[in-house]
Amino acid sequence: DICLWIDGVGGYAICSAQLFRFGAVGNREVDAAVFADIPAEAFTISTSNEASLLTPLAAGITINGRKVERPTILRNNDRIDVPREVSLLFK
């Protein structure tokens, strides 16, 4: 599986793993690090059987405005919000 990470200012990265980790800059364990005041490890996205599953690692993660407290299947165009004003669009 391949994940193409594109940020809002034109930066990008290609990740080739079944587990994609998202968090703050400074954490060497994440695949996509964001320059923002967010948790060091915010969530993971794993792929299995053609489904993408978001697992929250920090409190306050939402998908389309609904709080996520357990692994949740992502759908195209889902909006993922991380506390402190960071939003992502899942494609």
Coordinates of N, CA and C in Angstrom, one line a residue:
D1 N 0.8 -1.2 0.0 CA 0.0 0.0 0.0 C 0.9 1.2 0.0
I2 N 0.4 2.3 -0.6 CA 1.1 3.5 -0.7 C 0.2 4.7 -0.2
C3 N 0.8 5.6 0.6 CA 0.1 6.7 1.0 C 0.8 8.0 0.5
L4 N 0.1 8.9 -0.1 CA 0.6 10.1 -0.6 C 0.1 11.2 0.4
W5 N 1.1 11.8 1.1 CA 0.7 12.9 2.1 C 1.1 14.2 1.4
I6 N 0.0 15.1 1.3 CA 0.2 16.4 0.7 C -0.3 17.4 1.7
D7 N 0.6 18.4 2.1 CA 0.2 19.4 3.0 C -0.3 20.7 2.3
G8 N -0.8 21.6 3.1 CA -1.4 22.8 2.5 C -0.5 23.8 1.8
V9 N 0.8 23.6 1.9 CA 1.7 24.6 1.3 C 2.6 23.9 0.2
G10 N 2.2 22.7 -0.2 CA 2.8 22.1 -1.4 C 3.8 21.1 -1.0
G11 N 4.1 20.8 0.2 CA 5.0 19.7 0.6 C 4.3 18.4 0.4
Y12 N 5.1 17.3 0.2 CA 4.5 16.0 0.1 C 5.5 14.9 0.5
A13 N 5.0 13.8 0.8 CA 5.8 12.6 1.1 C 5.0 11.4 0.6
I14 N 5.7 10.4 0.2 CA 5.1 9.1 -0.1 C 5.5 8.1 0.9
C15 N 4.5 7.4 1.5 CA 4.8 6.4 2.5 C 4.3 5.1 2.0
S16 N 5.1 4.1 2.1 CA 4.7 2.8 1.6 C 4.7 1.8 2.8
A17 N 3.6 1.8 3.5 CA 3.5 0.9 4.7 C 2.0 0.7 4.9
Q18 N 1.7 -0.4 5.6 CA 0.3 -0.7 5.9 C -0.2 0.1 7.1
L19 N 0.8 0.8 7.8 CA 0.4 1.6 9.0 C 1.1 3.0 8.8
F20 N 0.2 4.0 8.8 CA 0.6 5.4 8.6 C 0.4 6.1 9.9
R21 N 1.4 6.8 10.5 CA 1.4 7.4 11.8 C 1.4 8.9 11.6
F22 N 0.5 9.7 12.3 CA 0.4 11.1 12.1 C 0.6 11.8 13.5
G23 N 1.4 12.8 13.5 CA 1.6 13.5 14.8 C 2.4 14.8 14.6
A24 N 3.0 15.3 15.7 CA 3.7 16.5 15.7 C 5.2 16.4 15.3
V25 N 5.7 17.5 14.8 CA 7.1 17.5 14.4 C 7.9 17.3 15.7
G26 N 9.0 16.6 15.6 CA 9.9 16.3 16.7 C 9.7 14.8 17.2
N27 N 8.7 14.2 16.7 CA 8.5 12.8 17.1 C 9.0 11.9 15.9
R28 N 10.1 11.2 16.1 CA 10.7 10.5 15.0 C 9.9 9.2 14.6
E29 N 8.9 8.9 15.4 CA 8.1 7.7 15.1 C 7.0 7.9 14.1
V30 N 6.7 9.1 13.8 CA 5.5 9.4 12.9 C 6.0 9.5 11.4
D31 N 5.0 9.1 10.5 CA 5.3 9.2 9.1 C 5.0 10.6 8.5
A32 N 4.0 11.2 9.1 CA 3.6 12.6 8.6 C 3.7 13.5 9.9
A33 N 4.6 14.4 9.9 CA 4.8 15.3 11.1 C 4.3 16.7 10.7
V34 N 3.6 17.3 11.6 CA 2.9 18.6 11.3 C 3.5 19.6 12.2
F35 N 3.9 20.8 11.7 CA 4.3 21.9 12.4 C 3.1 22.6 13.1
A36 N 2.6 22.1 14.1 CA 1.4 22.6 14.8 C 1.5 22.1 16.3
D37 N 0.7 22.7 17.1 CA 0.5 22.3 18.5 C -0.5 21.2 18.6
I38 N 0.0 20.0 18.2 CA -0.9 18.8 18.3 C -0.2 17.7 19.1
P39 N -0.9 16.7 19.4 CA -0.2 15.6 20.1 C 0.9 15.0 19.3
A40 N 1.9 14.5 20.1 CA 3.1 13.9 19.4 C 2.7 12.7 18.5
E41 N 1.7 11.9 19.0 CA 1.1 10.8 18.2 C -0.4 11.0 18.3
A42 N -1.0 11.5 17.2 CA -2.4 11.8 17.1 C -3.2 10.6 16.7
F43 N -2.9 10.0 15.6 CA -3.6 8.8 15.2 C -2.8 8.0 14.2
T44 N -3.3 6.8 13.9 CA -2.7 6.0 12.9 C -3.8 5.6 11.9
I45 N -3.4 5.4 10.6 CA -4.3 4.8 9.6 C -3.7 3.5 9.1
S46 N -4.4 2.5 9.2 CA -4.0 1.2 8.7 C -4.8 0.7 7.6
T47 N -4.3 0.0 6.7 CA -5.0 -0.5 5.6 C -5.1 -2.1 5.6
S48 N -6.3 -2.6 5.4 CA -6.5 -4.0 5.4 C -7.8 -4.3 4.6
N49 N -7.7 -5.3 3.8 CA -8.8 -5.8 3.0 C -9.5 -4.6 2.3
E50 N -8.7 -3.7 1.7 CA -9.2 -2.6 0.9 C -10.0 -1.5 1.8
A51 N -9.8 -1.6 3.1 CA -10.4 -0.6 3.9 C -9.3 0.2 4.7
S52 N -9.5 1.4 5.0 CA -8.6 2.2 5.8 C -9.2 2.5 7.1
L53 N -8.5 2.2 8.2 CA -9.0 2.3 9.5 C -8.2 3.3 10.3
L54 N -8.9 4.3 10.9 CA -8.2 5.3 11.7 C -8.3 4.9 13.1
T55 N -7.2 4.9 13.8 CA -7.2 4.6 15.3 C -6.7 5.8 16.0
P56 N -7.5 6.4 16.8 CA -7.1 7.6 17.6 C -6.1 7.2 18.7
L57 N -5.0 8.0 18.8 CA -4.1 7.8 19.9 C -4.1 9.0 20.9
A58 N -4.8 10.0 20.5 CA -5.0 11.2 21.4 C -6.4 11.5 21.5
A59 N -6.8 12.2 22.6 CA -8.1 12.6 22.8 C -8.5 13.8 21.9
G60 N -9.8 13.8 21.5 CA -10.3 14.9 20.7 C -10.3 14.7 19.2
I61 N -9.9 13.6 18.7 CA -9.9 13.4 17.3 C -11.3 13.2 16.8
T62 N -11.7 13.9 15.7 CA -13.0 13.7 15.2 C -13.0 13.4 13.7
I63 N -14.0 12.7 13.2 CA -14.2 12.5 11.8 C -15.6 13.1 11.5
N64 N -15.6 14.0 10.6 CA -16.8 14.7 10.1 C -17.6 15.3 11.3
G65 N -16.8 15.8 12.3 CA -17.4 16.4 13.5 C -17.8 15.4 14.6
R66 N -17.7 14.1 14.4 CA -18.0 13.2 15.4 C -16.8 12.6 16.1
K67 N -16.8 12.7 17.4 CA -15.6 12.2 18.2 C -15.3 10.7 18.0
V68 N -14.1 10.4 17.8 CA -13.6 9.0 17.5 C -12.9 8.5 18.7
E69 N -13.4 7.4 19.3 CA -12.8 6.9 20.5 C -12.3 5.4 20.3
R70 N -12.6 4.9 19.1 CA -12.1 3.5 18.8 C -11.8 3.5 17.3
P71 N -11.1 2.4 16.8 CA -10.8 2.3 15.4 C -12.1 2.5 14.6
T72 N -12.0 3.3 13.5 CA -13.1 3.7 12.7 C -12.7 3.6 11.2
I73 N -13.6 3.0 10.4 CA -13.3 3.0 8.9 C -13.4 4.3 8.3
L74 N -12.5 4.7 7.5 CA -12.5 6.0 6.8 C -13.1 5.8 5.4
R75 N -13.8 6.8 5.0 CA -14.4 6.9 3.7 C -13.9 8.1 2.9
N76 N -13.9 8.0 1.6 CA -13.4 9.1 0.8 C -14.1 10.4 1.2
N77 N -13.3 11.5 1.3 CA -13.7 12.8 1.6 C -14.1 13.0 3.1
D78 N -13.7 12.0 4.0 CA -13.9 12.2 5.4 C -12.9 13.3 5.9
R79 N -13.5 14.2 6.7 CA -12.6 15.3 7.3 C -12.2 14.8 8.7
I80 N -10.9 14.7 8.9 CA -10.3 14.4 10.2 C -9.8 15.6 10.9
D81 N -10.3 15.9 12.1 CA -9.9 17.0 12.8 C -9.1 16.6 14.1
V82 N -7.9 17.3 14.2 CA -7.0 17.0 15.4 C -7.1 18.2 16.3
P83 N -7.2 18.0 17.6 CA -7.3 19.2 18.5 C -6.3 20.3 18.1
R84 N -6.7 21.5 18.3 CA -6.0 22.7 18.1 C -5.9 23.1 16.7
E85 N -7.0 23.0 15.9 CA -7.2 23.5 14.6 C -6.4 22.9 13.5
V86 N -6.2 21.6 13.5 CA -5.6 20.9 12.3 C -6.6 20.0 11.7
S87 N -6.8 20.2 10.4 CA -7.8 19.4 9.7 C -7.2 18.7 8.5
L88 N -7.6 17.5 8.2 CA -7.1 16.8 7.0 C -8.3 16.2 6.3
L89 N -8.2 16.1 5.0 CA -9.2 15.5 4.1 C -8.7 14.2 3.6
F90 N -9.4 13.1 3.9 CA -9.0 11.8 3.5 C -9.5 11.5 2.1
K91 N -8.6 11.1 1.2 CA -8.9 10.7 -0.1 C -8.5 9.3 -0.4

